[in-house]
CSV table of C-alpha atoms in Angstrom, one decimal:
chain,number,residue,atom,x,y,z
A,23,UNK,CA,-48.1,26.0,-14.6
A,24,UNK,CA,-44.6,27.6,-14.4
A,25,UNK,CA,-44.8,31.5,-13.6
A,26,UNK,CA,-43.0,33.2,-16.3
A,27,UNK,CA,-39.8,35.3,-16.3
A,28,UNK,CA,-39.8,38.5,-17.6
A,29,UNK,CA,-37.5,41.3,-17.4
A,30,UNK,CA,-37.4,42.3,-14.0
A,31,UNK,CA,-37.6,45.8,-14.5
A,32,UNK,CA,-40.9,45.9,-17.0
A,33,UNK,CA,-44.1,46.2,-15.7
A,34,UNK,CA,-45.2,44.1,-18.6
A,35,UNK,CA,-44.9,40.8,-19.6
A,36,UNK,CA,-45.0,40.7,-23.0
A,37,UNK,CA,-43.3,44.0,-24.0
A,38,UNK,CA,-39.8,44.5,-22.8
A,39,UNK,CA,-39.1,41.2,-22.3
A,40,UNK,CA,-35.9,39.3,-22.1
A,41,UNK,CA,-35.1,36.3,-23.4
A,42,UNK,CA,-35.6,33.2,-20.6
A,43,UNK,CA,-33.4,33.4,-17.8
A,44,UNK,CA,-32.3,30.1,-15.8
A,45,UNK,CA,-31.0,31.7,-13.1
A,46,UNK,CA,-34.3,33.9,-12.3
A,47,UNK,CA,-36.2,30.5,-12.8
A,48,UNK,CA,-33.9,28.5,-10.4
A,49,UNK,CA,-34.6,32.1,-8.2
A,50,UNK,CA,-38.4,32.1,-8.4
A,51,UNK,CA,-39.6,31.7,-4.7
A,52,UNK,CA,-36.0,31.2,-2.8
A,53,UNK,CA,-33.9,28.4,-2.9
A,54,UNK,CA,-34.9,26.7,0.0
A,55,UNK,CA,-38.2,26.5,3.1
A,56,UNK,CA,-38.2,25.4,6.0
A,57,UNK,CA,-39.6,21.4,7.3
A,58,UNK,CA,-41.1,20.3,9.7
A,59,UNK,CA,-39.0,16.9,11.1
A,60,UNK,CA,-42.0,15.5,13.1
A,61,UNK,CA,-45.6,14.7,11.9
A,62,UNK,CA,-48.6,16.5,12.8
A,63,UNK,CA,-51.4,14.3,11.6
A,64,UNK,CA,-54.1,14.1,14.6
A,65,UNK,CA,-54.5,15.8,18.0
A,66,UNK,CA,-52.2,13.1,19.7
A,67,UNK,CA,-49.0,14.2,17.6
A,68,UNK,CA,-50.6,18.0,18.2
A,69,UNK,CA,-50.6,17.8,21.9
A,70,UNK,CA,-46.8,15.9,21.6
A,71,UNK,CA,-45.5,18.4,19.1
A,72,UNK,CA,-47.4,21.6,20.5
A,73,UNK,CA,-48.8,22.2,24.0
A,74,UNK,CA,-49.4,20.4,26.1
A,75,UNK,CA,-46.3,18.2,25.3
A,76,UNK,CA,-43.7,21.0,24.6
A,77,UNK,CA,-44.5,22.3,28.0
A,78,UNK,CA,-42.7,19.7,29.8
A,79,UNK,CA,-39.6,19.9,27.5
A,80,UNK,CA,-39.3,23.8,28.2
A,81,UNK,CA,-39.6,22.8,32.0
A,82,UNK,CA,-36.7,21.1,31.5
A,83,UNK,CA,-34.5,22.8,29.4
A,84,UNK,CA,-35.4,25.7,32.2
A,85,UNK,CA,-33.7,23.9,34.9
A,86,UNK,CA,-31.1,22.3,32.6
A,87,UNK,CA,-29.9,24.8,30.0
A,88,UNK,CA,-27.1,22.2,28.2
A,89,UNK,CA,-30.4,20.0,27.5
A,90,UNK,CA,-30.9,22.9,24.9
A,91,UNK,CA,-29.2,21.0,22.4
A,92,UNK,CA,-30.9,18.1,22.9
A,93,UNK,CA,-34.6,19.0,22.2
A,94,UNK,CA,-34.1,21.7,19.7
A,95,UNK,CA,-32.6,22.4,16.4
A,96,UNK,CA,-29.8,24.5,18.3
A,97,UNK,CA,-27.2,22.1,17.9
A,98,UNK,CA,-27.4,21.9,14.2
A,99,UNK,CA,-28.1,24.9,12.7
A,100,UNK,CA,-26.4,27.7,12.2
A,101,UNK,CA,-27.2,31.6,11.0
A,102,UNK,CA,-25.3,33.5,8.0
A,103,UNK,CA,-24.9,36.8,8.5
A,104,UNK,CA,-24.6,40.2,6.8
A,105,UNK,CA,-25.2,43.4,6.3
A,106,UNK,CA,-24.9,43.2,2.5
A,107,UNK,CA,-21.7,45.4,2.3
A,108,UNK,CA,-19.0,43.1,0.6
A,109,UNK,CA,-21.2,40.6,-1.3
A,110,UNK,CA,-19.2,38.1,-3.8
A,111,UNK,CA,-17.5,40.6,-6.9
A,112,UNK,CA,-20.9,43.0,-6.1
A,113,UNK,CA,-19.5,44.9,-3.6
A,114,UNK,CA,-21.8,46.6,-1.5
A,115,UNK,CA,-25.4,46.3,-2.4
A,116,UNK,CA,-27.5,46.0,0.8
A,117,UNK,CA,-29.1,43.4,2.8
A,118,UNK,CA,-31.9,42.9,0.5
A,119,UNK,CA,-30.1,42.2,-2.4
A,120,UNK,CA,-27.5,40.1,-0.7
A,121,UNK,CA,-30.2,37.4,0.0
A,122,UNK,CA,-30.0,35.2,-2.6
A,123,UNK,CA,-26.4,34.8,-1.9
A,124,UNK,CA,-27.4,33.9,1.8
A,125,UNK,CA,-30.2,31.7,0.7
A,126,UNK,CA,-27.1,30.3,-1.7
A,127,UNK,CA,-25.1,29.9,1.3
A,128,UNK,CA,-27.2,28.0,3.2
A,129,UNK,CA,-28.3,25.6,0.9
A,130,UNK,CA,-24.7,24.7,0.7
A,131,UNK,CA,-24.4,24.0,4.4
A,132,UNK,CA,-26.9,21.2,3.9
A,133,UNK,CA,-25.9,20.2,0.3
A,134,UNK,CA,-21.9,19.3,1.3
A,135,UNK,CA,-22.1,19.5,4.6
A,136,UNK,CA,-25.5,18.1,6.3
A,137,UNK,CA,-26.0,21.2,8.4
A,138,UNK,CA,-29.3,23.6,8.5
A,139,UNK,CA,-28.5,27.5,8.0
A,140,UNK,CA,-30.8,30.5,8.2
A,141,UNK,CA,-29.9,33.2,5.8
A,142,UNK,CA,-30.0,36.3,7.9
A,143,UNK,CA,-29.8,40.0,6.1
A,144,UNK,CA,-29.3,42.7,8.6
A,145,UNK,CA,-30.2,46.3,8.2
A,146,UNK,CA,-27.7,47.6,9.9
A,147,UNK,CA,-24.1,48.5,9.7
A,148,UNK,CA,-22.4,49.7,12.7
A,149,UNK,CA,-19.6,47.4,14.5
A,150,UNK,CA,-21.7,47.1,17.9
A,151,UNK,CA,-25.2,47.1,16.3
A,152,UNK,CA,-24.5,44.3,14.1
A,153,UNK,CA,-22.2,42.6,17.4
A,154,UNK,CA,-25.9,43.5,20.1
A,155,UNK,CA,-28.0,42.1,17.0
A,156,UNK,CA,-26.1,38.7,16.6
A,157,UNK,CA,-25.6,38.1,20.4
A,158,UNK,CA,-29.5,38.6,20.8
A,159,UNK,CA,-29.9,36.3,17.8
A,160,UNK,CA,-27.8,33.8,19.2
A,161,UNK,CA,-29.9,31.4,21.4
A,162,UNK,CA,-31.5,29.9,18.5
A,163,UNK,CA,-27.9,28.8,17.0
A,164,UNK,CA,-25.6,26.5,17.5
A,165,UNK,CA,-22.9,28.5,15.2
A,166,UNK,CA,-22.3,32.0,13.4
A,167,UNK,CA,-21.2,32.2,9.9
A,168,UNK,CA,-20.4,35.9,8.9
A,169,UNK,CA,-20.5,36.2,5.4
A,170,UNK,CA,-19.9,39.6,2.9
A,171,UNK,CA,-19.1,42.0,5.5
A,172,UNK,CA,-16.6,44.6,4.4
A,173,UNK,CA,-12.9,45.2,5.7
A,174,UNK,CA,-12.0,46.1,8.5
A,175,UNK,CA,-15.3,46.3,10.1
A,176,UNK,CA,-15.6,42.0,9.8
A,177,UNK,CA,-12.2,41.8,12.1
A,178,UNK,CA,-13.6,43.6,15.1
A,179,UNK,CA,-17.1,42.1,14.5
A,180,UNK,CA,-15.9,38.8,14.3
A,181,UNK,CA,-13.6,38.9,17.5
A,182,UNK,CA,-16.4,41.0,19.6
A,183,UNK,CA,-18.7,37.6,19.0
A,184,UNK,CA,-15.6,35.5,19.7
A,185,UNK,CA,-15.2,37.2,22.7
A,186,UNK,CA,-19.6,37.2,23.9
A,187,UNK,CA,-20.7,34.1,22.8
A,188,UNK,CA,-19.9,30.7,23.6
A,189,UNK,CA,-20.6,29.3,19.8
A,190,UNK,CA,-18.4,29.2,17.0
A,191,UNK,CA,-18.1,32.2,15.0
A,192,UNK,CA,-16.2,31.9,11.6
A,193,UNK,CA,-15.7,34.8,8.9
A,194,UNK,CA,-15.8,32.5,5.5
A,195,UNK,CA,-14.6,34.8,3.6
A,196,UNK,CA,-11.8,35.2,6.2
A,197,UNK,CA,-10.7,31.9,7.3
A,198,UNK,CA,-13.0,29.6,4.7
A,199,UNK,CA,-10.6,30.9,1.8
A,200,UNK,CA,-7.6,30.8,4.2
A,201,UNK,CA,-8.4,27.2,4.4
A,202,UNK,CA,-8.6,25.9,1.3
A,203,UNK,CA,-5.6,27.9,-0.2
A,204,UNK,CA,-3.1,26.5,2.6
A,205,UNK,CA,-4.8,22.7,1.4
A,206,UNK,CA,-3.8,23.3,-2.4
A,207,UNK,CA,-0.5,25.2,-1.7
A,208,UNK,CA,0.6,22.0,0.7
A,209,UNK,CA,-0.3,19.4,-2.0
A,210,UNK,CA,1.3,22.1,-4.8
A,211,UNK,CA,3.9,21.7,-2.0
A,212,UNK,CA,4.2,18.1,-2.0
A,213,UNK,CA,3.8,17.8,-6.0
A,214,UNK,CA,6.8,19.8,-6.9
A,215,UNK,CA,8.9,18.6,-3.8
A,216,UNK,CA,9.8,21.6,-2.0
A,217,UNK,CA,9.1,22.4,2.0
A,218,UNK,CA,7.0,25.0,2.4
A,219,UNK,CA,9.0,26.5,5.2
A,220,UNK,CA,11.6,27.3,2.4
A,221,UNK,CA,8.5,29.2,0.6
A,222,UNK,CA,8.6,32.9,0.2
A,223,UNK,CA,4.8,33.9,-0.7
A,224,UNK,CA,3.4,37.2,-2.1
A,225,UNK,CA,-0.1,37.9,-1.9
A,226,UNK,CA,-2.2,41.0,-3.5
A,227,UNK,CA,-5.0,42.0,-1.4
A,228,UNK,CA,-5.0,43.1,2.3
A,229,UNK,CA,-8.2,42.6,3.0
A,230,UNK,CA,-10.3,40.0,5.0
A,231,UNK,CA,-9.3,37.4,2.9
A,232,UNK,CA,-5.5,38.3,2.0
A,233,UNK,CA,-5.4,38.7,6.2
A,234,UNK,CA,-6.9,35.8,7.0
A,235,UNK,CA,-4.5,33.4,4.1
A,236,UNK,CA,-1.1,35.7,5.8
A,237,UNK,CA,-2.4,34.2,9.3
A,238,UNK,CA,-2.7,30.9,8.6
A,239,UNK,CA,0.1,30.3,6.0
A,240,UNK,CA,2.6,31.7,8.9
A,241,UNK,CA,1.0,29.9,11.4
A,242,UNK,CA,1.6,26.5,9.1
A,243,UNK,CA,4.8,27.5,8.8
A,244,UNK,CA,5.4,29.3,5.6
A,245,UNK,CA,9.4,30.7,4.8
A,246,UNK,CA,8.1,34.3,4.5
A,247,UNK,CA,4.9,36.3,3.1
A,248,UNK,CA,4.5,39.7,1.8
A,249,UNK,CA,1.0,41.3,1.6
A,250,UNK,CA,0.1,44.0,-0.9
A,251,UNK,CA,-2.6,46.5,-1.0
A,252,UNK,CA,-3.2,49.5,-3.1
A,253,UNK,CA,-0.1,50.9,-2.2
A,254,UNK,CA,2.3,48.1,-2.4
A,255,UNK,CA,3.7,46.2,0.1
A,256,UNK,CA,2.7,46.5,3.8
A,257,UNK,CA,5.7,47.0,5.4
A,258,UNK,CA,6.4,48.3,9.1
A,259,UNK,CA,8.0,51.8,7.7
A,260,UNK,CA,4.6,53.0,6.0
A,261,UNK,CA,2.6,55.8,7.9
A,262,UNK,CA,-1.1,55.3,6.3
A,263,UNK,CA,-1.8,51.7,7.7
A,264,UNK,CA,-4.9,50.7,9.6
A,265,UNK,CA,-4.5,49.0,13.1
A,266,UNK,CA,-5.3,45.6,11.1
A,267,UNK,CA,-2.7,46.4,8.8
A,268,UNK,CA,0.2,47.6,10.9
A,269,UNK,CA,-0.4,44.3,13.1
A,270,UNK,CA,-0.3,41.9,9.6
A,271,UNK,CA,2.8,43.8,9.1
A,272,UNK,CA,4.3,43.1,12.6
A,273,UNK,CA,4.2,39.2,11.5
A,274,UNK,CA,4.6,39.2,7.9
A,275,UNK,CA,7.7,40.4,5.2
A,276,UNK,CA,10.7,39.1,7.0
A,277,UNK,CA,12.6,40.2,3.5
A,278,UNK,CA,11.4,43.5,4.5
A,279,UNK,CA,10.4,44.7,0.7
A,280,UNK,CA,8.8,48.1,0.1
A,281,UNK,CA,7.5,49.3,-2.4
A,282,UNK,CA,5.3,47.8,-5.6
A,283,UNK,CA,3.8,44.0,-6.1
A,284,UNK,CA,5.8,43.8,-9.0
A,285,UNK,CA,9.4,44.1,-7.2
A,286,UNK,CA,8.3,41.5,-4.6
A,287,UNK,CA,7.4,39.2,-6.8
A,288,UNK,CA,11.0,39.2,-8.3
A,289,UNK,CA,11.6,35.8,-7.4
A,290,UNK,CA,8.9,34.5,-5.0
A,291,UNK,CA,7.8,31.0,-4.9
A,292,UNK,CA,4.3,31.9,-4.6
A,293,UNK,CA,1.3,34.7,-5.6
A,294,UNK,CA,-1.8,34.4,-4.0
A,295,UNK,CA,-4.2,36.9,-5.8
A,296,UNK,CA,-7.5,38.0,-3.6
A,297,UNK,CA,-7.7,41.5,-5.0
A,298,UNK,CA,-8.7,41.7,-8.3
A,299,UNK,CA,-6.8,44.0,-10.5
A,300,UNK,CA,-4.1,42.8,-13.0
A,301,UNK,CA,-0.8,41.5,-12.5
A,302,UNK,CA,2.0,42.1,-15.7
A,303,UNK,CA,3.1,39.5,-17.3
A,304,UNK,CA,6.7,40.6,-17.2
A,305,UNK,CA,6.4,41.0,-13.2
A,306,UNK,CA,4.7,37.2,-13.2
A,307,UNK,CA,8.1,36.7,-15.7
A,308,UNK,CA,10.8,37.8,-12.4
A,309,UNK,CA,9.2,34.5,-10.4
A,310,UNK,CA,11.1,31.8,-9.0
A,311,UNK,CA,11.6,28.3,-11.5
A,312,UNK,CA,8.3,26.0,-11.5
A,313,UNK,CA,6.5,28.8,-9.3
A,314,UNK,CA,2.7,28.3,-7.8
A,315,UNK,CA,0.2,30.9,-9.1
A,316,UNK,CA,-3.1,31.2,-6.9
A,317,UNK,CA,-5.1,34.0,-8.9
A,318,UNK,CA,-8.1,33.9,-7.3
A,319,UNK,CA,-10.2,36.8,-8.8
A,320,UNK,CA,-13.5,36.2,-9.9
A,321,UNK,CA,-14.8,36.5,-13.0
A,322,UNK,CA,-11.1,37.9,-14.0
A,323,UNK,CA,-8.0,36.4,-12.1
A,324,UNK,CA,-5.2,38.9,-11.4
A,325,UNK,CA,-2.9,36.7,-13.8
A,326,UNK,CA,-5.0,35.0,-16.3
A,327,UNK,CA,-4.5,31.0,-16.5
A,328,UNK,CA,-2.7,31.1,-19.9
A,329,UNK,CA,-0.2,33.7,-19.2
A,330,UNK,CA,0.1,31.7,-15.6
A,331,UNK,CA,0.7,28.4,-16.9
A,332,UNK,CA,4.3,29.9,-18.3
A,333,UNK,CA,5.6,30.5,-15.8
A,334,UNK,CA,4.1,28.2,-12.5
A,335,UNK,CA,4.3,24.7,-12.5
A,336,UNK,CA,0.7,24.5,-10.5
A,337,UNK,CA,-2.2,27.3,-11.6
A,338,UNK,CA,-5.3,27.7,-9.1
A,339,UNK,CA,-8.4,29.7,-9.7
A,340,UNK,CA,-11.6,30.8,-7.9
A,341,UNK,CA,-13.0,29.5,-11.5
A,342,UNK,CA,-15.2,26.6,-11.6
A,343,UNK,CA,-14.5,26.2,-15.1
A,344,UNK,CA,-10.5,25.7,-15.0
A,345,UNK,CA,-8.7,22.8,-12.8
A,346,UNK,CA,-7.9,23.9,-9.4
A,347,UNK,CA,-10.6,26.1,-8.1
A,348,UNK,CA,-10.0,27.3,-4.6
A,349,UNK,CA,-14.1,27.3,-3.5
A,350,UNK,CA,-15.1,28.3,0.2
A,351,UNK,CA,-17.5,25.6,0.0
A,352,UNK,CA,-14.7,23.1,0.4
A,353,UNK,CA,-13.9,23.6,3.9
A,354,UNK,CA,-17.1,25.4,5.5
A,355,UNK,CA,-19.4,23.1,5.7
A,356,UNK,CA,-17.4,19.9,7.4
A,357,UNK,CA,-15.9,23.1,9.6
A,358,UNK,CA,-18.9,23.6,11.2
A,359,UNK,CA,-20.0,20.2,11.1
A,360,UNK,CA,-17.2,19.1,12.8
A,361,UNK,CA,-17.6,22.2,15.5
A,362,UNK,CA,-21.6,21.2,15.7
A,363,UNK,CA,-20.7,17.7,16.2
A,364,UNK,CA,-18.9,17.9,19.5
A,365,UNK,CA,-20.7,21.2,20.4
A,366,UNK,CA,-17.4,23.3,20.1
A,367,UNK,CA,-17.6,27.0,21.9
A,368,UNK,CA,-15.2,28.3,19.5
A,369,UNK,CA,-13.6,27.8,16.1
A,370,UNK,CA,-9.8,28.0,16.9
A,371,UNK,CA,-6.9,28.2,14.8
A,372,UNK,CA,-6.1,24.4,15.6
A,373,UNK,CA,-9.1,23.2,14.0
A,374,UNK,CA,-8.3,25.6,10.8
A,375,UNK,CA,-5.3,23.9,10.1
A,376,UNK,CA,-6.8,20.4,11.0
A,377,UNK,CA,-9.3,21.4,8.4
A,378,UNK,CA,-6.4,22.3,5.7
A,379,UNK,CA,-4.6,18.9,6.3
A,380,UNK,CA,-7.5,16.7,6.0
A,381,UNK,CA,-8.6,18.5,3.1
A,382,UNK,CA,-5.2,18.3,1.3
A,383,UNK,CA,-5.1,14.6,2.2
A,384,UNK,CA,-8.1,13.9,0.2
A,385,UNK,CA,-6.4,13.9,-2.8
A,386,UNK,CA,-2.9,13.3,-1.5
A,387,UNK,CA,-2.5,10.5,-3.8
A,388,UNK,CA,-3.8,11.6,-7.3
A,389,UNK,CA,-1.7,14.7,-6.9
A,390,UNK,CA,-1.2,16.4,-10.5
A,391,UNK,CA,-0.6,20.1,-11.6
A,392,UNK,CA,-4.6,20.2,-12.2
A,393,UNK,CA,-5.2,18.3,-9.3
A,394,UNK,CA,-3.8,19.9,-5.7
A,395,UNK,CA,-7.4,20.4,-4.5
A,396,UNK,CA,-10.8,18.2,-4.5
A,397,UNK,CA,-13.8,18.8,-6.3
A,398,UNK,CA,-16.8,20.4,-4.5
A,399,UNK,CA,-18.8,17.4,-5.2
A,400,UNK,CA,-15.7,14.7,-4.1
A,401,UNK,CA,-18.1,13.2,-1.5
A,402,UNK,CA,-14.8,12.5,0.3
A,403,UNK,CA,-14.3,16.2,1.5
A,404,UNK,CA,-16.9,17.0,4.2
A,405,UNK,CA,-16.4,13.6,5.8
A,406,UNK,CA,-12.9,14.0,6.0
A,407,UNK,CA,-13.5,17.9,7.2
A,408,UNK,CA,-15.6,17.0,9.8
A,409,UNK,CA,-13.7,14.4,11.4
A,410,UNK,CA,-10.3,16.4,11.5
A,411,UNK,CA,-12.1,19.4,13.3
A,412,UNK,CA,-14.4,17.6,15.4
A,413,UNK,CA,-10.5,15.7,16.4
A,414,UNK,CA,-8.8,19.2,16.6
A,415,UNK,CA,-11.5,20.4,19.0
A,416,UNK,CA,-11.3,17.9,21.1
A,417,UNK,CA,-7.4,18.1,21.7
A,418,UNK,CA,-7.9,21.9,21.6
A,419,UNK,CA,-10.1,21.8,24.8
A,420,UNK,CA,-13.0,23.7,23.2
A,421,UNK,CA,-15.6,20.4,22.5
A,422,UNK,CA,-18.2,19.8,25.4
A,423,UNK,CA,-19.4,16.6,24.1
């Protein structure tokens, strides 16, 4: 019989209870177990499975590390990480809490992407005891997902595992967003027939994501991109930026603007909102002609849809209930597939842009102003994903298979 679901803060079941809750039925338990791939049945699959039989495998795998990948799960699994400190539009809640995100995470690895994860919650939050915990961890995985760890700590955690292991380590919430914004922007691109290199970009948020979306767009070739926190714009003449922040500057806002969002946007091409917070109408009014809006705040974009579609010719949310929804799980699963699949040491920025092209090309030919980016469930994407990084790797000189 199904357990029942009460209010999770009664002691009772009857009094003070709330009316049923899907989501804490769908909850009950976790999302997901782990199975076994082999029968155990009698003692001859025992001694195969178990000892005596696994003895001769470790044997091997002790004189010939590589075989590691062959005889284990390593080469197809890979661990999400946090510490619970940036978690989706929840901020920092712990590691505890953050599970059902992780378990969440995972389940989408294997849904879109054919690739076991392990939801891992650490209780920890320092730099170098969350980098010694992950490199310890690391022989059981053939990859590294780190997921809801808050700016700037994610930037050095993420390149202190770059630089110790020889696995891929990707931020999603860095590079997977990155990814998938530079795939609608190249079909929004494409659909209103205009280069991006002649593209000036402003985007509201400085942290992991807004970083990570800067990197690659310049790196694609973008005409110019301004990034804006708090404070406005980060230019090169401000005295209170972080070290991540006065390098972003170093590479971004060729127009050299100071000052607020709003007088950047005065004419920009593009807004690419990873913040939160709310633009004006009136400043969203100073755009360029058939502009692209990206307002990718969840629940509550920076520039909501309607006032949006006024002014932009293409409007993308992180919404899965309006057209264009720019969703992580679009590119992370066939990124690490493809990295898996040819046993990549790293995830470079190559294989990030490969990743952006193939996913763009999807649905390069039913482009539309609500269709610059694939559905999560186009069973197109993750094959198409895979193959482009698995490609990129190769040419990049990181694959070993």
């Amino acid at each position: 019989m199904a357990a029942e679901i009460v209010n999770p803060r009664s002691d009772s079941g009857t009094e003070g209870e709330e009316p049923f809750d899907p989501a804490f039925a769908l909850h009950r338990g976790g999302k997901m177990a782990v199975r076994a791939t082999v029968p155990v049945r009698d003692r001859d699959d025992l001694s195969l499975a178990y000892t005596p039989g696994v003895a001769k495998v470790c044997s091997a795998i002790a004189e010939r590390p590589e075989l590691v990948h062959d005889y284990t799960w390593k080469s197809q699994v890979v661990a999400v990480v946090t510490d619970g400190s940036a978690v989706l539009g929840l901020g920092d809640i712990g590691p505890e809490a953050s599970l059902p995100v992780m378990e969440g995470k995972a389940i989408l690895f294997k849904q879109f992407g054919g690739v076991d994860a392990v939801p891992i919650a650490l209780d920890c939050r320092g730099v170098d005891e969350i980098v010694e915990t992950v490199v310890r961890l690391a022989p059981s995985f053939g990859g590294v997902n780190l997921e809801d760890i808050s700016a700037p700590r994610c930037f050095e955690i993420e390149r202190k595992l770059q630089e110790r292991l020889d696995i891929p380590v990707f931020h999603d919430d860095q590079h997977g967003t990155a990814v998938v914004t530079l795939a609608a922007l190249r079909n929004a691109c494409q659909l209103t027939g205009r280069p991006l290199g002649q593209l000036r970009a402003v985007i509201s948020g400085a942290g992991a994501a807004g970083v990570a979306i800067a990197k690659i767009l310049v790196e694609a070739g973008i005409g110019d991109v301004a990034v804006c926190d708090r404070k406005g714009v980060v230019s090169a003449d401000r005295e209170d930026l972080t070290d991540v922040k006065r390098q972003l500057a170093g590479f971004t806002n060729k127009a050299g603007f100071t000052g607020s969002l709003e007088s950047a946007l005065s004419g920009a091409d593009v807004f690419i909102g990873v913040s939160g917070g709310t633009v004006p109408e009136a400043a969203v009014a100073t755009m360029a002609e058939d502009a692209m809006i990206f307002a990718m705040a969840n629940p509550n974009p920076e520039i909501h849809p309607e006032v949006a579609h006024k002014y932009a010719a293409v409007v993308a949310t992180g919404r899965s209930d309006y057209p264009n929804q720019i969703n992580n799980v679009l590119a992370f699963p066939g990124i690490f597939a493809g990295a898996l699949q040819v046993r990549a040491s790293a995830i470079t920025e190559g294989m990030k842009l490969a990743a952006a092209e193939a996913l763009a090309a999807v649905v390069a030919d039913e482009l539309a102003a609500d269709c610059v980016i694939p559905s999560p469930f186009d069973e197109r994407v993750a094959p198409a994903v895979t193959a482009a990084v698995a490609a990129a790797a190769r040419a990049e000189g990181v694959a070993r298979r």
